[in-house]
């Protein structure tokens, strides 16, 4: 039980605490990136400040990617790359202006960006905006 999450945390150099396991499992079960509020709703037993602390640690270690959606809300998703902290797993996202959902466009990878020497890249935000297929169907 929980071995997948424990493995992920340990491989990222993070001590597997119960809060971290809970947050990681919840994010991993979600099909689309989740905001802090959405996580708080799912994880009723955890305080918002505890969840935020966990998310900060996980993003610092590259286990979780943080991105801003079209409204300035930060969304989080589990990094699926085995080589954390690189640009390998970075894909584009689509923000729907109607339902406010963020979709992963896993097939659209972000090209490697040659940053100037001396700079350290912490994240790449590639967010497309528009109306998603299911909202378009509803008219
Ligand atoms: Zn939509
Ligand atoms: Zn994604």
XYZ file of N, CA, C and O and ligand atoms in Angstrom:
558
model
N 0.839 -1.201 0.000
C 0.000 0.000 0.000
C 0.875 1.252 0.000
O 1.832 1.347 0.753
N 0.532 2.198 -0.863
C 1.250 3.469 -0.983
C 2.673 3.334 -1.509
O 3.408 4.310 -1.528
N 3.067 2.133 -1.936
C 4.475 1.960 -2.305
C 4.854 2.822 -3.497
O 5.972 3.317 -3.564
N 3.926 3.016 -4.428
C 4.227 3.839 -5.601
C 4.610 5.258 -5.186
O 5.617 5.796 -5.634
N 3.805 5.836 -4.287
C 4.076 7.191 -3.829
C 5.389 7.248 -3.034
O 6.166 8.184 -3.186
N 5.605 6.223 -2.181
C 6.836 6.203 -1.389
C 8.056 6.128 -2.304
O 9.030 6.869 -2.132
N 7.988 5.268 -3.332
C 9.078 5.170 -4.303
C 9.358 6.504 -4.979
O 10.507 6.917 -5.135
N 8.266 7.159 -5.394
C 8.422 8.449 -6.089
C 9.106 9.472 -5.194
O 10.017 10.176 -5.620
N 8.633 9.554 -3.940
C 9.195 10.526 -3.007
C 10.669 10.239 -2.753
O 11.512 11.131 -2.805
N 10.973 8.966 -2.522
C 12.365 8.619 -2.229
C 13.270 8.868 -3.432
O 14.386 9.349 -3.284
N 12.759 8.566 -4.633
C 13.578 8.790 -5.818
C 13.822 10.281 -6.044
O 14.794 10.676 -6.673
N 12.925 11.116 -5.538
C 13.115 12.557 -5.661
C 13.878 13.151 -4.488
O 14.037 14.361 -4.404
N 14.297 12.298 -3.564
C 15.065 12.771 -2.425
C 14.210 13.432 -1.357
O 14.680 14.264 -0.586
N 12.934 13.057 -1.305
C 12.017 13.627 -0.317
C 11.605 12.535 0.667
O 11.258 11.427 0.273
N 11.641 12.866 1.962
C 11.228 11.919 2.986
C 9.725 11.664 2.852
O 8.929 12.599 2.831
N 9.320 10.387 2.739
C 7.895 10.112 2.546
C 7.080 10.220 3.836
O 6.948 9.268 4.580
N 6.532 11.388 4.102
C 5.638 11.552 5.248
C 4.212 11.248 4.803
O 3.923 11.227 3.607
N 3.320 11.040 5.770
C 1.954 10.666 5.391
C 1.255 11.773 4.616
O 0.514 11.510 3.677
N 1.500 13.045 4.989
C 0.886 14.151 4.250
C 1.351 14.173 2.800
O 0.564 14.387 1.889
N 2.659 13.967 2.610
C 3.203 14.004 1.250
C 2.639 12.871 0.409
O 2.333 13.046 -0.760
N 2.503 11.697 1.032
C 1.941 10.552 0.316
C 0.503 10.840 -0.092
O 0.094 10.606 -1.231
N -0.270 11.418 0.840
C -1.678 11.734 0.558
C -1.823 12.714 -0.599
O -2.627 12.510 -1.509
N -1.034 13.794 -0.558
C -1.130 14.819 -1.600
C -0.706 14.245 -2.954
O -1.383 14.441 -3.962
N 0.393 13.497 -2.952
C 0.900 12.925 -4.195
C -0.093 11.930 -4.793
O -0.312 11.892 -6.001
N -0.717 11.131 -3.913
C -1.676 10.144 -4.414
C -2.912 10.833 -5.003
O -3.433 10.439 -6.040
N -3.364 11.874 -4.334
C -4.536 12.609 -4.801
C -4.252 13.269 -6.151
O -5.064 13.195 -7.072
N -3.089 13.896 -6.280
C -2.715 14.528 -7.551
C -2.567 13.486 -8.651
O -2.974 13.710 -9.788
N -1.987 12.357 -8.303
C -1.753 11.310 -9.282
C -3.043 10.696 -9.793
O -3.120 10.232 -10.931
N -4.081 10.697 -8.950
C -5.359 10.102 -9.339
C -6.168 11.048 -10.219
O -7.118 10.630 -10.875
N -5.782 12.315 -10.229
C -6.538 13.293 -11.000
C -6.090 13.296 -12.458
O -4.908 13.194 -12.750
N -7.056 13.413 -13.361
C -6.738 13.409 -14.791
C -6.193 14.752 -15.243
O -5.486 14.843 -16.223
N -6.561 15.811 -14.530
C -6.088 17.134 -14.929
C -5.428 17.807 -13.730
O -5.667 17.428 -12.588
N -4.584 18.804 -13.990
C -3.906 19.502 -12.897
C -4.905 20.087 -11.898
O -5.988 20.520 -12.275
N -4.547 20.076 -10.618
C -5.454 20.533 -9.568
C -4.935 21.787 -8.876
O -3.736 21.955 -8.686
N -5.863 22.633 -8.461
C -5.497 23.819 -7.685
C -5.457 23.457 -6.207
O -5.931 22.394 -5.794
N -4.920 24.366 -5.420
C -4.857 24.155 -3.971
C -6.259 23.948 -3.385
O -6.466 23.069 -2.552
N -7.213 24.740 -3.841
C -8.592 24.630 -3.340
C -9.168 23.251 -3.672
O -9.848 22.632 -2.850
N -8.911 22.779 -4.902
C -9.429 21.476 -5.301
C -8.816 20.362 -4.450
O -9.496 19.420 -4.049
N -7.525 20.493 -4.168
C -6.861 19.503 -3.317
C -7.426 19.535 -1.903
O -7.643 18.505 -1.278
N -7.677 20.742 -1.416
C -8.205 20.901 -0.067
C -9.589 20.244 0.044
O -9.916 19.633 1.060
N -10.387 20.360 -1.015
C -11.714 19.742 -1.023
C -11.611 18.218 -0.989
O -12.383 17.551 -0.301
N -10.648 17.686 -1.732
C -10.458 16.239 -1.781
C -9.870 15.703 -0.477
O -10.272 14.663 0.030
N -8.883 16.406 0.031
C -8.168 15.949 1.223
C -8.743 16.629 2.456
O -8.132 17.516 3.029
N -9.917 16.184 2.864
C -10.612 16.854 3.956
C -9.830 16.867 5.265
O -10.012 17.744 6.101
N -8.954 15.887 5.438
C -8.256 15.779 6.712
C -7.072 16.740 6.822
O -6.531 16.921 7.905
N -6.671 17.338 5.686
C -5.486 18.199 5.723
C -5.856 19.677 5.653
O -6.759 20.063 4.929
N -5.114 20.485 6.418
C -5.277 21.929 6.386
C -4.688 22.461 5.084
O -3.737 21.904 4.553
N -5.227 23.606 4.632
C -4.701 24.201 3.412
C -3.209 24.523 3.526
O -2.441 24.300 2.596
N -2.804 25.024 4.705
C -1.396 25.394 4.874
C -0.485 24.171 4.801
O 0.626 24.241 4.285
N -0.975 23.020 5.319
C -0.174 21.791 5.234
C -0.038 21.351 3.788
O 1.042 20.933 3.351
N -1.143 21.422 3.029
C -1.101 21.017 1.624
C -0.129 21.909 0.865
O 0.695 21.426 0.087
N -0.195 23.210 1.117
C 0.683 24.145 0.426
C 2.147 23.852 0.743
O 3.006 23.896 -0.144
N 2.416 23.517 2.017
C 3.788 23.180 2.398
C 4.290 21.970 1.624
O 5.400 21.942 1.125
N 3.428 20.952 1.539
C 3.790 19.737 0.805
C 4.047 20.071 -0.668
O 5.049 19.653 -1.250
N 3.148 20.860 -1.267
C 3.290 21.204 -2.681
C 4.584 21.956 -2.953
O 5.238 21.734 -3.968
N 4.948 22.846 -2.012
C 6.188 23.599 -2.175
C 7.386 22.660 -2.190
O 8.251 22.754 -3.063
N 7.424 21.718 -1.241
C 8.540 20.764 -1.182
C 8.577 19.911 -2.449
O 9.632 19.729 -3.065
N 7.413 19.414 -2.855
C 7.370 18.537 -4.028
C 7.775 19.274 -5.303
O 8.460 18.703 -6.152
N 7.367 20.551 -5.443
C 7.786 21.293 -6.643
C 9.270 21.581 -6.625
O 9.926 21.529 -7.656
N 9.796 21.910 -5.433
C 11.229 22.182 -5.348
C 12.053 20.985 -5.773
O 13.156 21.116 -6.295
N 11.540 19.783 -5.527
C 12.269 18.575 -5.881
C 11.884 18.046 -7.260
O 12.294 16.956 -7.644
N 11.051 18.788 -7.962
C 10.701 18.410 -9.326
C 9.728 17.250 -9.420
O 9.517 16.706 -10.501
N 9.112 16.857 -8.299
C 8.154 15.754 -8.340
C 6.784 16.221 -8.809
O 5.971 15.441 -9.284
N 6.559 17.519 -8.635
C 5.282 18.103 -9.022
C 5.583 19.344 -9.850
O 6.528 20.076 -9.566
N 4.815 19.549 -10.916
C 4.941 20.759 -11.710
C 3.843 21.724 -11.301
O 2.687 21.340 -11.162
N 4.230 22.976 -11.125
C 3.243 24.008 -10.844
C 3.087 24.857 -12.095
O 4.052 25.129 -12.792
N 1.871 25.241 -12.394
C 1.634 26.095 -13.558
C 0.512 27.060 -13.221
O -0.308 26.792 -12.346
N 0.491 28.184 -13.921
C -0.574 29.140 -13.710
C -1.607 28.966 -14.807
O -1.253 28.869 -15.975
N -2.865 28.889 -14.424
C -3.885 28.792 -15.464
C -4.188 30.200 -15.979
O -3.506 31.158 -15.647
N -5.199 30.349 -16.774
C -5.475 31.636 -17.393
C -5.937 32.719 -16.432
O -6.013 33.883 -16.787
N -6.280 32.345 -15.204
C -6.791 33.326 -14.244
C -5.791 33.683 -13.165
O -6.130 34.332 -12.190
N -4.575 33.164 -13.274
C -3.596 33.423 -12.235
C -3.701 32.458 -11.071
O -3.099 32.662 -10.031
N -4.492 31.386 -11.233
C -4.580 30.348 -10.206
C -3.503 29.305 -10.488
O -3.336 28.878 -11.624
N -2.762 28.920 -9.463
C -1.725 27.924 -9.651
C -2.323 26.523 -9.612
O -3.120 26.202 -8.734
N -1.965 25.719 -10.595
C -2.418 24.329 -10.638
C -1.197 23.433 -10.551
O -0.112 23.785 -11.001
N -1.409 22.250 -10.006
C -0.305 21.326 -9.779
C -0.578 19.995 -10.450
O -1.712 19.524 -10.482
N 0.477 19.381 -10.949
C 0.349 18.034 -11.496
C 1.602 17.243 -11.165
O 2.671 17.805 -10.925
N 1.445 15.917 -11.150
C 2.567 15.036 -10.861
C 3.476 14.998 -12.080
O 3.020 14.920 -13.214
N 4.782 15.057 -11.845
C 5.754 14.935 -12.928
C 5.886 13.462 -13.297
O 6.074 12.620 -12.418
N 5.755 13.156 -14.576
C 5.820 11.761 -14.990
C 7.192 11.372 -15.500
O 7.408 10.250 -15.927
N 8.105 12.306 -15.490
C 9.453 12.003 -15.955
C 10.214 11.270 -14.856
O 9.966 11.459 -13.675
N 11.142 10.409 -15.257
C 11.956 9.725 -14.256
C 13.154 10.588 -13.886
O 13.799 10.371 -12.875
N 13.455 11.581 -14.726
C 14.599 12.440 -14.489
C 14.094 13.805 -14.020
O 13.961 14.732 -14.789
N 13.783 13.893 -12.729
C 13.162 15.099 -12.200
C 14.096 16.296 -12.289
O 15.289 16.173 -12.161
N 13.482 17.436 -12.492
C 14.270 18.658 -12.508
C 14.788 19.006 -13.893
O 15.423 20.029 -14.085
N 14.520 18.173 -14.868
C 14.917 18.512 -16.228
C 13.688 19.018 -16.977
O 12.586 19.038 -16.451
N 13.871 19.382 -18.222
C 12.744 19.866 -19.012
C 12.007 18.720 -19.710
O 11.071 18.947 -20.458
N 12.424 17.490 -19.447
C 11.935 16.349 -20.211
C 10.424 16.178 -20.229
O 9.837 15.826 -21.232
N 9.804 16.398 -19.079
C 8.387 16.074 -18.963
C 7.487 17.266 -19.307
O 6.289 17.188 -19.183
N 8.065 18.363 -19.731
C 7.241 19.546 -19.917
C 6.405 19.468 -21.184
O 6.920 19.342 -22.280
N 5.107 19.535 -20.990
C 4.196 19.525 -22.129
C 3.296 20.758 -22.047
O 3.243 21.431 -21.030
N 2.579 20.992 -23.125
C 1.702 22.149 -23.162
C 0.410 21.861 -22.401
O 0.060 20.701 -22.169
N -0.259 22.915 -21.987
C -1.546 22.785 -21.318
C -2.559 23.681 -22.002
O -2.205 24.662 -22.642
N -3.817 23.300 -21.870
C -4.896 24.064 -22.474
C -5.850 24.512 -21.381
O -6.374 23.687 -20.631
N -6.070 25.793 -21.304
C -6.983 26.340 -20.304
C -8.306 26.695 -20.963
O -8.351 27.454 -21.935
N -9.398 26.107 -20.455
C -10.713 26.402 -21.004
C -11.317 27.590 -20.266
O -11.467 27.565 -19.045
N -11.646 28.616 -21.019
C -12.172 29.843 -20.421
C -13.608 29.672 -19.929
O -14.112 30.506 -19.186
N -14.269 28.598 -20.349
C -15.655 28.383 -19.914
C -15.733 27.595 -18.614
O -16.382 27.998 -17.673
N -15.082 26.424 -18.580
C -15.194 25.583 -17.379
C -13.978 25.745 -16.462
O -13.913 25.112 -15.412
N -13.014 26.584 -16.846
C -11.818 26.860 -16.037
C -10.941 25.631 -15.789
O -10.167 25.595 -14.839
N -11.119 24.608 -16.603
C -10.318 23.405 -16.433
C -9.012 23.532 -17.196
O -8.958 24.186 -18.238
N -7.981 22.893 -16.665
C -6.714 22.848 -17.382
C -6.499 21.428 -17.879
O -6.593 20.471 -17.109
N -6.272 21.287 -19.179
C -6.046 19.972 -19.776
C -4.564 19.789 -20.067
O -3.886 20.730 -20.447
N -4.087 18.557 -19.898
C -2.717 18.230 -20.275
C -2.679 17.873 -21.754
O -3.415 16.996 -22.190
N -1.846 18.555 -22.508
C -1.625 18.177 -23.905
C -0.284 17.439 -23.958
O 0.739 17.999 -24.323
N -0.333 16.171 -23.527
C 0.899 15.402 -23.352
C 1.681 15.243 -24.659
O 2.880 15.076 -24.649
N 0.956 15.271 -25.790
C 1.620 15.056 -27.072
C 2.395 16.282 -27.548
O 3.228 16.182 -28.433
N 2.061 17.431 -26.973
C 2.761 18.642 -27.383
C 3.848 18.943 -26.361
O 3.583 19.448 -25.280
N 5.060 18.579 -26.704
C 6.155 18.824 -25.773
C 6.766 20.189 -26.066
O 6.769 20.659 -27.195
N 7.256 20.786 -25.020
C 7.880 22.092 -25.160
C 9.327 21.885 -25.589
O 10.044 21.107 -24.966
N 9.733 22.544 -26.665
C 11.110 22.351 -27.136
C 12.120 22.795 -26.078
O 11.824 23.687 -25.274
N 13.258 22.165 -26.072
C 14.301 22.550 -25.129
C 14.691 24.000 -25.375
O 14.968 24.394 -26.496
N 14.664 24.794 -24.337
C 14.954 26.213 -24.486
C 16.384 26.487 -24.015
O 16.730 26.210 -22.874
N 17.217 26.997 -24.933
C 18.606 27.278 -24.563
C 18.697 28.556 -23.742
O 18.772 29.652 -24.297
N 18.662 28.432 -22.424
C 18.713 29.618 -21.574
C 20.145 30.139 -21.505
O 21.094 29.368 -21.652
N 20.293 31.438 -21.304
C 21.643 32.030 -21.248
C 22.465 31.395 -20.137
O 21.917 30.989 -19.112
N 23.758 31.317 -20.334
C 24.602 30.692 -19.322
C 24.571 31.533 -18.052
O 24.483 32.757 -18.099
N 24.596 30.853 -16.933
C 24.521 31.539 -15.651
C 23.105 31.609 -15.113
O 22.901 31.896 -13.946
N 22.113 31.325 -15.966
C 20.731 31.328 -15.523
C 20.326 29.924 -15.114
O 20.780 28.949 -15.697
N 19.463 29.841 -14.099
C 18.930 28.541 -13.715
C 17.441 28.517 -13.973
O 16.682 29.315 -13.423
N 17.018 27.595 -14.823
C 15.603 27.494 -15.181
C 14.847 26.724 -14.101
O 15.241 25.647 -13.692
N 13.738 27.305 -13.635
C 12.938 26.650 -12.597
C 11.626 26.104 -13.136
O 11.006 25.248 -12.539
N 11.177 26.638 -14.239
C 9.913 26.160 -14.775
C 9.612 26.791 -16.110
O 10.162 27.833 -16.461
N 8.755 26.122 -16.851
C 8.324 26.627 -18.143
C 6.811 26.608 -18.141
O 6.198 25.634 -17.722
N 6.206 27.684 -18.565
C 4.752 27.751 -18.571
C 4.272 27.899 -20.009
O 4.489 28.924 -20.636
N 3.661 26.865 -20.528
C 3.174 26.878 -21.892
C 1.683 26.598 -21.848
O 1.253 25.458 -21.815
N 0.900 27.669 -21.756
C -0.536 27.527 -21.545
C -1.296 28.073 -22.747
O -1.165 29.234 -23.115
N -2.077 27.203 -23.367
C -2.932 27.635 -24.463
C -4.295 27.969 -23.869
O -4.702 27.374 -22.882
N -5.002 28.901 -24.466
C -6.302 29.303 -23.942
C -7.374 29.168 -24.993
O -7.113 29.385 -26.174
N -8.574 28.846 -24.559
C -9.685 28.756 -25.503
C -10.862 28.051 -24.871
O -11.050 28.115 -23.655
N -11.639 27.367 -25.698
C -12.817 26.640 -25.220
C -12.581 25.158 -25.487
O -12.201 24.776 -26.593
N -12.794 24.319 -24.488
C -12.535 22.896 -24.650
C -13.644 22.219 -25.461
O -14.715 22.795 -25.670
N -13.386 21.001 -25.891
C -14.316 20.288 -26.772
C -15.684 20.107 -26.115
O -16.723 20.307 -26.750
N -15.697 19.734 -24.831
C -16.997 19.454 -24.219
C -17.804 20.726 -24.010
O -19.023 20.729 -24.117
N -17.133 21.844 -23.723
C -17.868 23.116 -23.611
C -18.370 23.575 -24.970
O -19.449 24.176 -25.066
N -17.616 23.308 -26.025
C -18.046 23.722 -27.365
C -19.291 22.939 -27.786
O -20.170 23.458 -28.442
N -19.325 21.655 -27.348
C -20.494 20.833 -27.688
C -21.765 21.360 -27.028
O -22.841 21.278 -27.580
N -21.595 21.900 -25.822
C -22.751 22.430 -25.112
C -23.208 23.750 -25.695
O -24.200 24.328 -25.265
N -22.466 24.270 -26.644
C -22.861 25.505 -27.330
C -22.313 26.726 -26.655
O -22.860 27.341 -25.821
Zn -14.454 23.638 -20.911
Zn 0.080 18.344 -17.650
